[in-house]
Short mmCIF file of C-alpha atoms in Angstrom, two decimals:
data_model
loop_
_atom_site.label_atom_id
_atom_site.label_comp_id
_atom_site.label_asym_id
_atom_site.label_seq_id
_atom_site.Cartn_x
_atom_site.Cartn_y
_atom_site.Cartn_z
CA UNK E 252 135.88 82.15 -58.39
CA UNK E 253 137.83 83.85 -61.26
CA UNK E 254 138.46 83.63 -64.39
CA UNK E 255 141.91 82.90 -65.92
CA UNK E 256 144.13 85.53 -64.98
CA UNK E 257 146.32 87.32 -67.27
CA UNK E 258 150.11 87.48 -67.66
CA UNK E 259 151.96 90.10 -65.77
CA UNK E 260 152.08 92.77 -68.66
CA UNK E 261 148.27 92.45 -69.95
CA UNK E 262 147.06 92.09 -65.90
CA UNK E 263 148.96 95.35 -65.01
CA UNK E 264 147.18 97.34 -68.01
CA UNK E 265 143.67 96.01 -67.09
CA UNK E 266 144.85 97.38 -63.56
CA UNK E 267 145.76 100.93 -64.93
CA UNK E 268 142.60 101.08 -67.13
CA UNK E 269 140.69 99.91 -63.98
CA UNK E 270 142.12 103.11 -61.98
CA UNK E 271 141.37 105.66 -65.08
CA UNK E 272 138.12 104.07 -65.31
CA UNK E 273 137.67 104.80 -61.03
CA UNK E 274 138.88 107.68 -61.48
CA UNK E 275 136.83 109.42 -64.14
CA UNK E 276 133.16 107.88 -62.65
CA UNK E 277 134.45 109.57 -59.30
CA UNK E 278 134.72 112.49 -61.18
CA UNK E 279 131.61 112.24 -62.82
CA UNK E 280 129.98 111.32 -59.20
CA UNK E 281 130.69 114.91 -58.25
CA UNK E 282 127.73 115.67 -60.53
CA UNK E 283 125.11 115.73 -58.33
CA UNK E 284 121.67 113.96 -58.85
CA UNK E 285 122.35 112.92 -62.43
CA UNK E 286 119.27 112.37 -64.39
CA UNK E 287 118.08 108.47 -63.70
CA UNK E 288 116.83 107.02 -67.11
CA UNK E 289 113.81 105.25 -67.11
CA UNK E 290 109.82 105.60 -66.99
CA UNK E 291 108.75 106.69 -63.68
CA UNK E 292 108.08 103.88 -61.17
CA UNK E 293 104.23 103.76 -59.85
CA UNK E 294 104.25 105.17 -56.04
CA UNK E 295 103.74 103.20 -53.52
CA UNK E 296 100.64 103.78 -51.57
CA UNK E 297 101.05 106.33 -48.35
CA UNK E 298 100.97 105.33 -45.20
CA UNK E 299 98.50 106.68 -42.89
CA UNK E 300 99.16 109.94 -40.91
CA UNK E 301 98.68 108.21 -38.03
CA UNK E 302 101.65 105.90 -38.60
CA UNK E 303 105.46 106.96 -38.37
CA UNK E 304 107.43 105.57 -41.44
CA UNK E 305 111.27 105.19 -42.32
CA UNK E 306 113.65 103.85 -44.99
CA UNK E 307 116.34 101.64 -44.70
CA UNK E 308 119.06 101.42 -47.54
CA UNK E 309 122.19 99.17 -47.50
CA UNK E 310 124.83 97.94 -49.53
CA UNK E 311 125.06 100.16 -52.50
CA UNK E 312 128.58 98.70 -53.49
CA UNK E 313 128.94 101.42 -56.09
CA UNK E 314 131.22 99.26 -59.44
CA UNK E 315 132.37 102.50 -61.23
CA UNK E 316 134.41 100.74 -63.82
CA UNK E 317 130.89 99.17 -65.07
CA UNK E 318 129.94 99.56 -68.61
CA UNK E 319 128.60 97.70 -71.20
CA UNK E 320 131.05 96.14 -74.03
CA UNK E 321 131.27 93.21 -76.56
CA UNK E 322 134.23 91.21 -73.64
CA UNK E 323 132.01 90.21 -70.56
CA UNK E 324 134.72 89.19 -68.86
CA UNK E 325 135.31 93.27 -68.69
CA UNK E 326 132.19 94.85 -68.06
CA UNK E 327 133.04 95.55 -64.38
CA UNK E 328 135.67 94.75 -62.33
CA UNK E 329 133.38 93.53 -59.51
CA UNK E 330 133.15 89.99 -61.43
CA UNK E 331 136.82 89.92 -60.77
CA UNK E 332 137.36 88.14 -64.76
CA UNK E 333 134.23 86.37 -64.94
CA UNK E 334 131.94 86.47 -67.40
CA UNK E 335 128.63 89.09 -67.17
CA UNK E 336 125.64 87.31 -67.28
CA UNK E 337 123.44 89.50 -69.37
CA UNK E 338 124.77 92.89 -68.79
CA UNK E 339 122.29 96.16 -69.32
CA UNK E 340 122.09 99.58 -68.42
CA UNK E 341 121.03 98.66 -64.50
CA UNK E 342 123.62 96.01 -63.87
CA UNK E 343 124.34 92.27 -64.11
CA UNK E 344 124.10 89.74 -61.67
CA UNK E 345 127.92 88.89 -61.78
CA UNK E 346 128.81 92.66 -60.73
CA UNK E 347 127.98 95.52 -58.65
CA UNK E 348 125.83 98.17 -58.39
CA UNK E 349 126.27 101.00 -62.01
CA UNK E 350 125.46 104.46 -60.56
CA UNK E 351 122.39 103.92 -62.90
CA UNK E 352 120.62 101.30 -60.74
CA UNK E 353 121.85 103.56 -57.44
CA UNK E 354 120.48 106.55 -59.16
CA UNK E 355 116.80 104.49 -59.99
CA UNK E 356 116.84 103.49 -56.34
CA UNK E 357 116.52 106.70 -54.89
CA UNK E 358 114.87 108.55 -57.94
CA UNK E 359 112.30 105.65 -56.97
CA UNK E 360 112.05 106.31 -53.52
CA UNK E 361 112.03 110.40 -53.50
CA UNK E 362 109.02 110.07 -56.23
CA UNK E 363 106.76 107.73 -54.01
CA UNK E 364 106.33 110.98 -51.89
CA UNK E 365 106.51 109.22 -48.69
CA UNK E 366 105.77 111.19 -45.35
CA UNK E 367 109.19 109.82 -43.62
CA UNK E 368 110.56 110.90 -40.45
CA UNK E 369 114.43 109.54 -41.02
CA UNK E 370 116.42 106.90 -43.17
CA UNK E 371 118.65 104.47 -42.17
CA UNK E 372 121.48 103.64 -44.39
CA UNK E 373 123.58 100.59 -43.14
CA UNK E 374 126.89 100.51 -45.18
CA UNK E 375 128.91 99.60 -47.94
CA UNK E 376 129.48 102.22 -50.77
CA UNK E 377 132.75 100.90 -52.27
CA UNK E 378 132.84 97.91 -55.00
CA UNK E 379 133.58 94.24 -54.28
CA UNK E 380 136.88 94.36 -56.09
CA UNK E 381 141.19 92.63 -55.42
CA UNK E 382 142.27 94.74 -53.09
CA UNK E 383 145.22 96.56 -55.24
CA UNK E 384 142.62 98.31 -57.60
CA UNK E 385 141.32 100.58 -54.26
CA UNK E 386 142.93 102.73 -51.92
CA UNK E 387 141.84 104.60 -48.76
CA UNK E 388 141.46 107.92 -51.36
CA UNK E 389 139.30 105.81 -53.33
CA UNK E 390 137.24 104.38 -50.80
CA UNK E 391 136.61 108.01 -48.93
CA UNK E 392 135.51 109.12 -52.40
CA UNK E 393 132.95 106.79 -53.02
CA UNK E 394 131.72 106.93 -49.65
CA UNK E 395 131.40 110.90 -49.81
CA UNK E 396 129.65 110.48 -53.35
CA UNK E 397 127.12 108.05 -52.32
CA UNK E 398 126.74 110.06 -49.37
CA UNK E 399 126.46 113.34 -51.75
CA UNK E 400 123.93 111.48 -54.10
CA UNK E 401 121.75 111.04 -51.28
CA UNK E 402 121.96 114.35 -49.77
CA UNK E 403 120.76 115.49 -53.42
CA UNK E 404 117.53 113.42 -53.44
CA UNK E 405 116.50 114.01 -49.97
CA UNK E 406 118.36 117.50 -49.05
CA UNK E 407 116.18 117.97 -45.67
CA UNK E 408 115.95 114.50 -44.27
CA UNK E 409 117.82 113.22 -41.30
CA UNK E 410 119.76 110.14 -41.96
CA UNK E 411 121.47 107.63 -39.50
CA UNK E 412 124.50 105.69 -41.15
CA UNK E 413 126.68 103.17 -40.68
CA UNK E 414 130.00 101.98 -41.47
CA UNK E 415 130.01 98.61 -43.48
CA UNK E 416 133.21 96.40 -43.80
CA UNK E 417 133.70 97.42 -47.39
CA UNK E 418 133.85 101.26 -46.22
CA UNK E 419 137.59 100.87 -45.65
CA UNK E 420 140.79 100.20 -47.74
CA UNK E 421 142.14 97.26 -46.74
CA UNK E 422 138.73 96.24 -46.98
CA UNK E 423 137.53 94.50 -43.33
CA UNK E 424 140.52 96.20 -41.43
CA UNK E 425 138.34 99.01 -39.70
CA UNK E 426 140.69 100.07 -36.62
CA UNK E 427 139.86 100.35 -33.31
CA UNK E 428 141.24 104.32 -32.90
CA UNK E 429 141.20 107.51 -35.19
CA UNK E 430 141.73 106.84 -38.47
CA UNK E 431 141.55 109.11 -42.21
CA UNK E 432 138.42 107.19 -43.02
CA UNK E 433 137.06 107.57 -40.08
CA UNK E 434 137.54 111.63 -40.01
CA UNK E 435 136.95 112.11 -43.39
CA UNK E 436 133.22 110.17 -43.39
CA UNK E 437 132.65 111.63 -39.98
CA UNK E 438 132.97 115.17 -42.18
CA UNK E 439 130.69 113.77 -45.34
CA UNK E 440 128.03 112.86 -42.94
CA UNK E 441 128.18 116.05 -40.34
CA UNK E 442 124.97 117.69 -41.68
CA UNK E 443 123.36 114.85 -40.29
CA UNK E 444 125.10 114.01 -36.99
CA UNK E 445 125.68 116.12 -33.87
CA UNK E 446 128.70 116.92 -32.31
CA UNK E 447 128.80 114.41 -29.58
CA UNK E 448 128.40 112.27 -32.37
CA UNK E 449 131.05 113.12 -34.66
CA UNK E 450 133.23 112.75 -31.59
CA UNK E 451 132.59 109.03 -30.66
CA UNK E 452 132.79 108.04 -34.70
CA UNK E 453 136.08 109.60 -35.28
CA UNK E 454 137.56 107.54 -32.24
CA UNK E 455 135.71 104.44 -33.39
CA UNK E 456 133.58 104.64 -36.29
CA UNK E 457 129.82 104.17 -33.77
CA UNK E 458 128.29 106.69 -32.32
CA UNK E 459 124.54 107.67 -30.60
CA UNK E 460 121.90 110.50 -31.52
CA UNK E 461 118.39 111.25 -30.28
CA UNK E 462 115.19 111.30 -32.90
CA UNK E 463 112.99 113.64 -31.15
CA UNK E 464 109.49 112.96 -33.10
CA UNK E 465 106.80 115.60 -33.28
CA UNK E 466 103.61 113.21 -31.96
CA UNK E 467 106.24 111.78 -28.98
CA UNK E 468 107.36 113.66 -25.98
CA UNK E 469 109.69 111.01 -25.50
CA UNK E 470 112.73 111.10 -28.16
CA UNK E 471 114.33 107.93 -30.00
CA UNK E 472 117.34 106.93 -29.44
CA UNK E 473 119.78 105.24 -32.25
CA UNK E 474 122.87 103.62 -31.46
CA UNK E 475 124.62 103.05 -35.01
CA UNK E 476 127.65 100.58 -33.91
CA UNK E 477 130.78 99.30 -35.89
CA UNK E 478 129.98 95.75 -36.21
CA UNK E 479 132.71 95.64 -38.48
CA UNK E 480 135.19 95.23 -35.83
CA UNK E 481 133.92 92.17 -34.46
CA UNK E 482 133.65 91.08 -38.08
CA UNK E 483 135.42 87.58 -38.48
CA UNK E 484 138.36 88.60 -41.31
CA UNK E 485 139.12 91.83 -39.27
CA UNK E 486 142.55 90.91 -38.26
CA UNK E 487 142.82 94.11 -36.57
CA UNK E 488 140.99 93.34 -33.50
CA UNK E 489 142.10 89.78 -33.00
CA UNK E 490 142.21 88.91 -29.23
CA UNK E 491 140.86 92.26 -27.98
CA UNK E 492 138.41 91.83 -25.85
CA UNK E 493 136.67 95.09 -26.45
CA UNK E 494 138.13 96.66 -29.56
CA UNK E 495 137.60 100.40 -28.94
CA UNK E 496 135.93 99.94 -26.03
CA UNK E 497 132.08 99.72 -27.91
CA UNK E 498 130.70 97.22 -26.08
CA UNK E 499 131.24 99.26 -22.64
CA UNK E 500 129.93 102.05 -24.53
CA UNK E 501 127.06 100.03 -26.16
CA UNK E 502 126.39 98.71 -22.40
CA UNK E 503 126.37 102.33 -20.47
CA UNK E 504 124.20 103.85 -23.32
CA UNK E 505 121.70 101.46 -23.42
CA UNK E 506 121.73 101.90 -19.13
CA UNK E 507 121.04 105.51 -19.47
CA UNK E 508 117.86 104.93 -22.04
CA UNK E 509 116.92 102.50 -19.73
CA UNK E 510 117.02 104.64 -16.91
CA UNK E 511 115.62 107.83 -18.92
CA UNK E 512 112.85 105.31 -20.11
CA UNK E 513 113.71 105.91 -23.42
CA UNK E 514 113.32 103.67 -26.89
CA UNK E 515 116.10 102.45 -29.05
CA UNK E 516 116.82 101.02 -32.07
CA UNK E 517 120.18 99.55 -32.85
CA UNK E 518 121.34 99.88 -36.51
CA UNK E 519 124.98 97.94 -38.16
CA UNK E 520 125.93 96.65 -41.13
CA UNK E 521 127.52 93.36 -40.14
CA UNK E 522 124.94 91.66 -37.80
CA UNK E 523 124.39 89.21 -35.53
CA UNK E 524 123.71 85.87 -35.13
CA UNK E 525 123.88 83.01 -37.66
CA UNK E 526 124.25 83.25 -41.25
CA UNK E 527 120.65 81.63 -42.67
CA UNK E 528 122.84 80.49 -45.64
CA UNK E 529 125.31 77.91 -44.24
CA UNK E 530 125.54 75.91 -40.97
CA UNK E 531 127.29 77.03 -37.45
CA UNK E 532 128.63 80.38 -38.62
CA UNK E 533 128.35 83.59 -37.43
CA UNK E 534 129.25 86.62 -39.66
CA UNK E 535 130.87 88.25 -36.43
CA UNK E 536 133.39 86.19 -33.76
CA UNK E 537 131.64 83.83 -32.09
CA UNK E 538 133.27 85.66 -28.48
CA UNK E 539 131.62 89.32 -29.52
CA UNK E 540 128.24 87.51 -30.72
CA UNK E 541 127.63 86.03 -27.18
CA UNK E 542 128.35 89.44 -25.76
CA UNK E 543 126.15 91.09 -27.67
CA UNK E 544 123.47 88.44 -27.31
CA UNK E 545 123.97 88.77 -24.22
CA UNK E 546 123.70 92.82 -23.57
CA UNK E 547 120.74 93.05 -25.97
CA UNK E 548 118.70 90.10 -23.69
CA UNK E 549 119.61 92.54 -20.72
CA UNK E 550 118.31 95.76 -22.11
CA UNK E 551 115.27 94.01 -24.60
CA UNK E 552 112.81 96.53 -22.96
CA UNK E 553 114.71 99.00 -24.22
CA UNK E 554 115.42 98.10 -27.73
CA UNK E 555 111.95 98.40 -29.97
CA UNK E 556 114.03 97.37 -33.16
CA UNK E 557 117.74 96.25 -34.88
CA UNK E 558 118.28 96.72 -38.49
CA UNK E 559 121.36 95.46 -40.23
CA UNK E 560 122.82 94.71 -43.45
CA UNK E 561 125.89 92.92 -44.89
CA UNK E 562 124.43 89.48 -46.29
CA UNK E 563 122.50 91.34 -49.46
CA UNK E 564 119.92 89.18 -48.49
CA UNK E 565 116.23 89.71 -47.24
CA UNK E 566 115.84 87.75 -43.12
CA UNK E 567 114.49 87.94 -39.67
CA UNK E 568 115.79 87.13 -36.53
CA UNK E 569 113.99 87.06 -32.94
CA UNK E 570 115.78 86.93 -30.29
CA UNK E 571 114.79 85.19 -27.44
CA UNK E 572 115.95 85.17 -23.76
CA UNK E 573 117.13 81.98 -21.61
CA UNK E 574 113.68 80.45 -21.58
CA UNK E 575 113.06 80.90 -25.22
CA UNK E 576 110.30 83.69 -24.91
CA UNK E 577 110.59 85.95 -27.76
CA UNK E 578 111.89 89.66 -26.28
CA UNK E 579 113.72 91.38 -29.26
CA UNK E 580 112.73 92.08 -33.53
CA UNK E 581 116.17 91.96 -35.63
CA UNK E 582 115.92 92.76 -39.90
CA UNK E 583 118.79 92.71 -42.29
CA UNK E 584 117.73 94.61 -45.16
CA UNK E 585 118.62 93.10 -48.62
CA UNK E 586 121.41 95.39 -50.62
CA UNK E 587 121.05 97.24 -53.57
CA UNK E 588 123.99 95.39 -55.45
CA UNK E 589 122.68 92.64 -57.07
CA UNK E 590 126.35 90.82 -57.15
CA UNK E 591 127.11 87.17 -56.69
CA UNK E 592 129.99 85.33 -57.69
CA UNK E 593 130.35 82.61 -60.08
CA UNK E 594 129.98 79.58 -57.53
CA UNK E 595 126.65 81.22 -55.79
CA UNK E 596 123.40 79.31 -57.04
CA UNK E 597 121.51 82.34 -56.20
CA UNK E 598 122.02 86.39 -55.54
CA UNK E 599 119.15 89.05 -55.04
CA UNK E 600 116.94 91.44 -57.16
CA UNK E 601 117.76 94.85 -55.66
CA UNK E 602 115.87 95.87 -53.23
CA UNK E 603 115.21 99.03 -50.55
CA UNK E 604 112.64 98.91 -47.61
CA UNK E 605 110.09 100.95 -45.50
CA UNK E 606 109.31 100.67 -42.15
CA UNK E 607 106.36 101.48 -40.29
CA UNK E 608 106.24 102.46 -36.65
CA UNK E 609 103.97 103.67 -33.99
CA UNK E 610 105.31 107.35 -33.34
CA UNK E 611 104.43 106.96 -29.43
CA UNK E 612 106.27 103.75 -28.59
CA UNK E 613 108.34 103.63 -31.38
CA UNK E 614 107.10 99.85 -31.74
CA UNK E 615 107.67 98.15 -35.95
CA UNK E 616 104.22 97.91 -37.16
CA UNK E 617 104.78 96.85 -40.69
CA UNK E 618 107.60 96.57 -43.35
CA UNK E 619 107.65 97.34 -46.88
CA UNK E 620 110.03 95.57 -49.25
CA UNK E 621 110.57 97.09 -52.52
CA UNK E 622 112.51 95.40 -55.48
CA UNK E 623 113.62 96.03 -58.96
CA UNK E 624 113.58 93.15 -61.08
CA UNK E 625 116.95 93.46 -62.62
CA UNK E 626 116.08 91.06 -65.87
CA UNK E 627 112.88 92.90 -67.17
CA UNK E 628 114.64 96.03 -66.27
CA UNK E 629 117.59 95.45 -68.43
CA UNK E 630 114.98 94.04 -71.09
CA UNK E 631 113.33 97.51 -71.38
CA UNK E 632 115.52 99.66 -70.33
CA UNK E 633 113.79 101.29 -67.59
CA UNK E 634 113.38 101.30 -63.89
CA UNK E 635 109.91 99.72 -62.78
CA UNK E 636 110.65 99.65 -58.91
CA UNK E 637 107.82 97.94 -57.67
CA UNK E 638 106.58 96.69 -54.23
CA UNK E 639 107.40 93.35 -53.10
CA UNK E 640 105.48 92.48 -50.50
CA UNK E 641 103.94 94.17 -46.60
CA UNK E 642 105.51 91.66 -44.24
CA UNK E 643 101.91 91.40 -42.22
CA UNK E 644 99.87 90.89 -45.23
CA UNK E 645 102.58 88.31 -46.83
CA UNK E 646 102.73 86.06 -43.64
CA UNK E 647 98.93 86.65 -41.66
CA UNK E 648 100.44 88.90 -38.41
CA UNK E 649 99.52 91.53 -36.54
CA UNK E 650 102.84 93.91 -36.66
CA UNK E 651 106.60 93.55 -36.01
CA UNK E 652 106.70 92.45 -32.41
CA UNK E 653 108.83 89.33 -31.21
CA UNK E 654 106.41 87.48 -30.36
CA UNK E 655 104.12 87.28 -33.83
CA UNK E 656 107.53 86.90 -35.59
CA UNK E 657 108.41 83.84 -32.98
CA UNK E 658 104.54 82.70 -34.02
CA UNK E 659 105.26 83.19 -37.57
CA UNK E 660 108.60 80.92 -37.09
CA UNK E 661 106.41 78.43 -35.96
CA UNK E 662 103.98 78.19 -39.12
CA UNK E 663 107.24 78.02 -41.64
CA UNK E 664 108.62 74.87 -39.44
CA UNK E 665 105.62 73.34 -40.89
CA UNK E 666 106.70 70.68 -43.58
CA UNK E 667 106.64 71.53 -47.11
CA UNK E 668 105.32 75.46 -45.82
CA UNK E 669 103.76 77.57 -48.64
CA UNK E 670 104.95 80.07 -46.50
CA UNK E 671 108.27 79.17 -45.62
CA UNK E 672 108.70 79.07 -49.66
CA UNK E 673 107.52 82.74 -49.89
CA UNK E 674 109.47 83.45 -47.64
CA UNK E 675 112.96 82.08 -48.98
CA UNK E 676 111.45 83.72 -52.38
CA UNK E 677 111.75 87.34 -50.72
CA UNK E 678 114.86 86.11 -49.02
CA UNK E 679 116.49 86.53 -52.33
CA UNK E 680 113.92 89.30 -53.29
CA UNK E 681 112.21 87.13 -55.90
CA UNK E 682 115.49 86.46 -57.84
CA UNK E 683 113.86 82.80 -59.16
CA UNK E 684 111.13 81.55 -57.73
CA UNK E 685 111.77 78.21 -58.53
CA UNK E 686 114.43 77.11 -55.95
CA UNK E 687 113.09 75.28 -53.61
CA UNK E 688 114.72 75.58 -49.90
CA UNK E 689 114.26 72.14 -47.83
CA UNK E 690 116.64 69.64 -45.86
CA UNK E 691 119.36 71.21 -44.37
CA UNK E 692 118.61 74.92 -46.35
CA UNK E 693 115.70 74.90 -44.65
CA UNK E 694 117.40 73.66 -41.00
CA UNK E 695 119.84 76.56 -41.65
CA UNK E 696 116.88 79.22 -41.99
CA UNK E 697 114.97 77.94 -39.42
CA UNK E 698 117.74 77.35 -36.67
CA UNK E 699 119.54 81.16 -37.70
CA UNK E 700 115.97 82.78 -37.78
CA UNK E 701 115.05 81.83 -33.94
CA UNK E 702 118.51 81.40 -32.32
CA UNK E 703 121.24 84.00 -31.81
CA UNK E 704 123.46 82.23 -28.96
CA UNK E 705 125.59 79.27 -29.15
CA UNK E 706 124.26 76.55 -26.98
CA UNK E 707 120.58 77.22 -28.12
CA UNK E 708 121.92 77.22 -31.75
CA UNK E 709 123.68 74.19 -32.09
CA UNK E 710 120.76 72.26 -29.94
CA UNK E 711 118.57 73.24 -33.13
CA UNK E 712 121.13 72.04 -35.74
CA UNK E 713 121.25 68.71 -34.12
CA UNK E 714 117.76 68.04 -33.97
CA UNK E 715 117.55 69.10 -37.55
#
C-alpha cells in the first residue's frame, strides 16, 4: 500500500513540511470562493417547473498538501509515498481531492442555474492521510472551510449534512456523547439547521429538520443520522447496543412522520447493506445493519428515499421486505475525490448528482449523474463537467420507485447484460470502460444491489 518509508530523520521532516503545507492551504481556504480555472462547463438542461430537484455532494476529501512537483511520490500526502499517476492541476488518481477540482465542482454546479429546492451533502471533508499528520484542529478546519466554500457558491440555499467517518481526528472514532467536533461543526453548519437540531447533533452528531416546500402543504422530513458509529473500525461503540441512543431516536421519529403522515428521506455517509465490491461484508456491524434493515422495512411507507455516501462509488440498493417485494429506493452517491490506492484495479472520475422529485409526494423521479473526466481535464487544463447519464433514460424505467429499480435488477441478472456493463461503467463514473464485471464481480453487484439483510444475502451468494 506504501511506498518505502523513510528513516526516522527524513520521515519526521516530510511530517513537518506536511503540517506547514496543511497549514498554509487552511489559511488560504479562508479565502472565500477562489476563482476556479477553467472554461466554463456547458449547463445542464433545466428541469421542468413542474418537477422538484436537489443535489447531492459527498466525499470531498479535501488533500491540501497537493501540488504538482518533479518527485511523485510527494505530490500529496493522500498517496501516503506512492507514486502520482499523472498529476495535473485537478488531481491524480493516487490522491485526493486539490481545492481546484472542489472549487470546479461547485463553480460547475452554481453555473448550470438549476431551480433547486435543497442540497444534500453526505460527508467527508478531511484527506485520506496516517493519522499523525491530522489533528481534531485540523479536521474542524477543513470541515468549516468546505463548509464555508459552499456557503460562498450557494449563499441562500438550504443544505442538509452529514457527518462522514473521516470528519473526525482519530479518523472513524466518532463518540457517542458531546464532543469539540461535534460543537464546533454543529456551529459551521447553524445557518442551515434549527435549534432542535443543533441540539440532537451536538449530543450525537444526527439530527432531524422539516423541508416545508412551496407546491406541498405537507413538509419533508430529513433524518441525517451518524452512520459512522455503527461503522465497523469505530472502536468506540464496540458492544453498545445503541451507541447514543440513535436508533431509539431513528425509531420514535420515523413513528411520529408516520403518524403525522409525513414523507422522509434518510441521508448518511456510511450506508447500509453490502459492499457491491467484495463478498459478505457490510460497511457497518453486521448487529446495527439488521436493525436498521429492520426499522426501515417497518416504516417503508414512510421513507420516499435514502441517500448515502462513503464507498466513492456510483450504486443502488432496493430494499425489500420478508417476501422479497420491493418497498424502499437506497443511492450512494459517488465522491468527488478521485483517490484509490496502489492495490485498487479501479477508482472513480469525480462525480456530483441531481435528483428529481415530485414536490407533492416527495417520490425520486429521475437522477442526474454528473462527472468530470479527470484525464482530459488534466490534459487541457480545464474543467469540462459534463453529464453522465439520466438513470431512466440509461436503463428504460419509469422513475425511482422500488419496484422499477427491483425490475431493472432483473434485466442486469441477464447473462452477459449490455446493461449490467453500463451500469458497472457509471459505477466507477466511466473511469475505463473496458473492465469488464462478470463471475463473482458480478454475483457481488447483483446479491448487494437487491439484498440488505443477512439470511436473504448469503442465500444469493450461494446460489451465485
Amino acid at each position: 500500500m506504501r511506498g518505502a518509508r523513510p528513516g526516522a530523520a527524513s520521515r519526521a521532516m516530510e511530517l513537518a513540511g506536511g503540517r506547514r503545507a496543511l497549514s498554509l492551504w487552511l489559511l488560504l481556504l479562508l479565502l472565500r470562493r477562489l476563482p476556479a480555472p477553467g472554461a466554463a462547463a456547458p449547463a445542464p438542461p433545466a428541469g421542468p417547473v413542474a418537477v422538484g430537484q436537489f443535489w447531492h455532494v459527498s466525499d470531498l476529501h479535501l488533500d491540501p498538501t497537493y501540488h504538482i512537483t518533479g518527485d511523485h511520490t510527494k505530490v500529496c500526502s493522500s498517496s501516503k509515498g506512492a507514486n502520482a499517476s499523472n498529476p495535473g492541476p485537478f488531481g491524480d488518481f493516487f490522491c485526493d481531492s486539490p481545492y481546484q477540482l472542489i472549487l470546479s465542482a461547485f463553480k460547475y454546479m452554481n453555473e448550470s442555474e438549476q431551480q433547486v429546492s435543497f442540497m444534500i451533502w453526505t460527508g467527508d471533508s478531511p484527506p485520506h492521510v496516517p493519522v499523525e499528520e491530522l489533528s481534531t484542529k485540523m479536521v474542524i478546519n477543513v470541515i468549516g472551510n468546505m463548509t464555508s466554500t459552499i456557503q460562498s457558491f450557494f449563499p441562500d440555499l438550504q443544505v442538509f449534512p452529514a457527518l462522514g467517518n473521516h470528519d473526525y481526528w482519530p479518523q472513524d472514532q466518532l463518540p457517542v456523547s458531546a464532543s469539540e467536533v461535534y460543537s464546533a461543526v454543529a456551529n459551521f453548519w447553524k445557518p442551515w439547521l434549527t435549534d432542535e437540531a443543533m441540539s440532537t447533533f451536538k449530543k450525537g452528531g444526527f439530527y432531524t429538520q422539516l423541508f416545508q416546500s412551496s407546491v406541498s402543504p405537507q413538509p419533508l422530513r430529513i433524518i441525517s443520522l451518524n452512520t459512522n458509529l455503527y461503522y465497523s473500525p469505530n472502536h468506540v461503540t464496540l458492544n453498545i447496543t445503541d451507541p447514543a441512543n440513535q436508533l431509539a431516536w431513528l425509531e420514535s421519529t420515523l413513528e411520529i412522520s408516520l403518524q403525522k403522515k409525513e414523507k422522509v428521506y434518510v441521508i448518511g455517509h456510511v450506508p447500509i447493506g453490502y459492499l457491491p465490491f467484495t463478498t459478505n461484508t457490510t460497511a457497518i456491524r453486521g448487529y446495527y445493519n439488521e436493525r436498521l434493515v429492520k426499522i426501515f422495512r417497518k416504516y417503508s411507507d414512510v421513507i420516499a428515499g435514502q441517500f448515502f455516501g462513503h464507498t466513492h462509488r456510483d450504486s443502488i440498493m432496493i430494499l425489500l421486505d420478508e417476501k422479497e417485494n420491493p418497498i424502499n429506493s437506497l443511492f450512494v452517491a459517488p465522491a468527488v475525490t478521485p483517490v484509490k490506492s496502489v492495490w485498487q484495479r479501479e477508482s472513480n472520475n469525480p462525480g456530483v448528482r441531481l435528483y428529481q422529485y415530485d414536490p407533492l409526494q416527495y417520490s425520486l423521479l429521475d437522477l442526474w449523474q454528473f462527472y468530470l473526466n479527470l484525464t482530459d481535464a488534466n490534459m487541457k487544463n480545464e474543467s469540462n463537467w459534463k453529464l453522465e447519464y439520466i438513470l431512466t433514460k440509461a436503463y428504460g424505467i419509469e422513475d425511482l420507485k422500488p419496484e422499477n429499480l427491483y425490475e431493472m435488477a432483473k434485466q442486469f441478472t441477464v447473462p452477459h447484460s449490455k446493461l449490467f456493463q453500463q451500469y458497472y461503467n457509471n459505477f466507477i463514473v466511466s473511469y475505463d470502460k473496458s473492465i469488464v464485471c462478470e463471475g463473482d464481480c458480478k454475483t457481488n453487484q447483483m446479491c448487494a444491489m437487491r439484498y440488505l439483510d443477512h439470511s436473504f444475502y448469503t442465500d444469493c451468494i450461494q446460489r451465485g
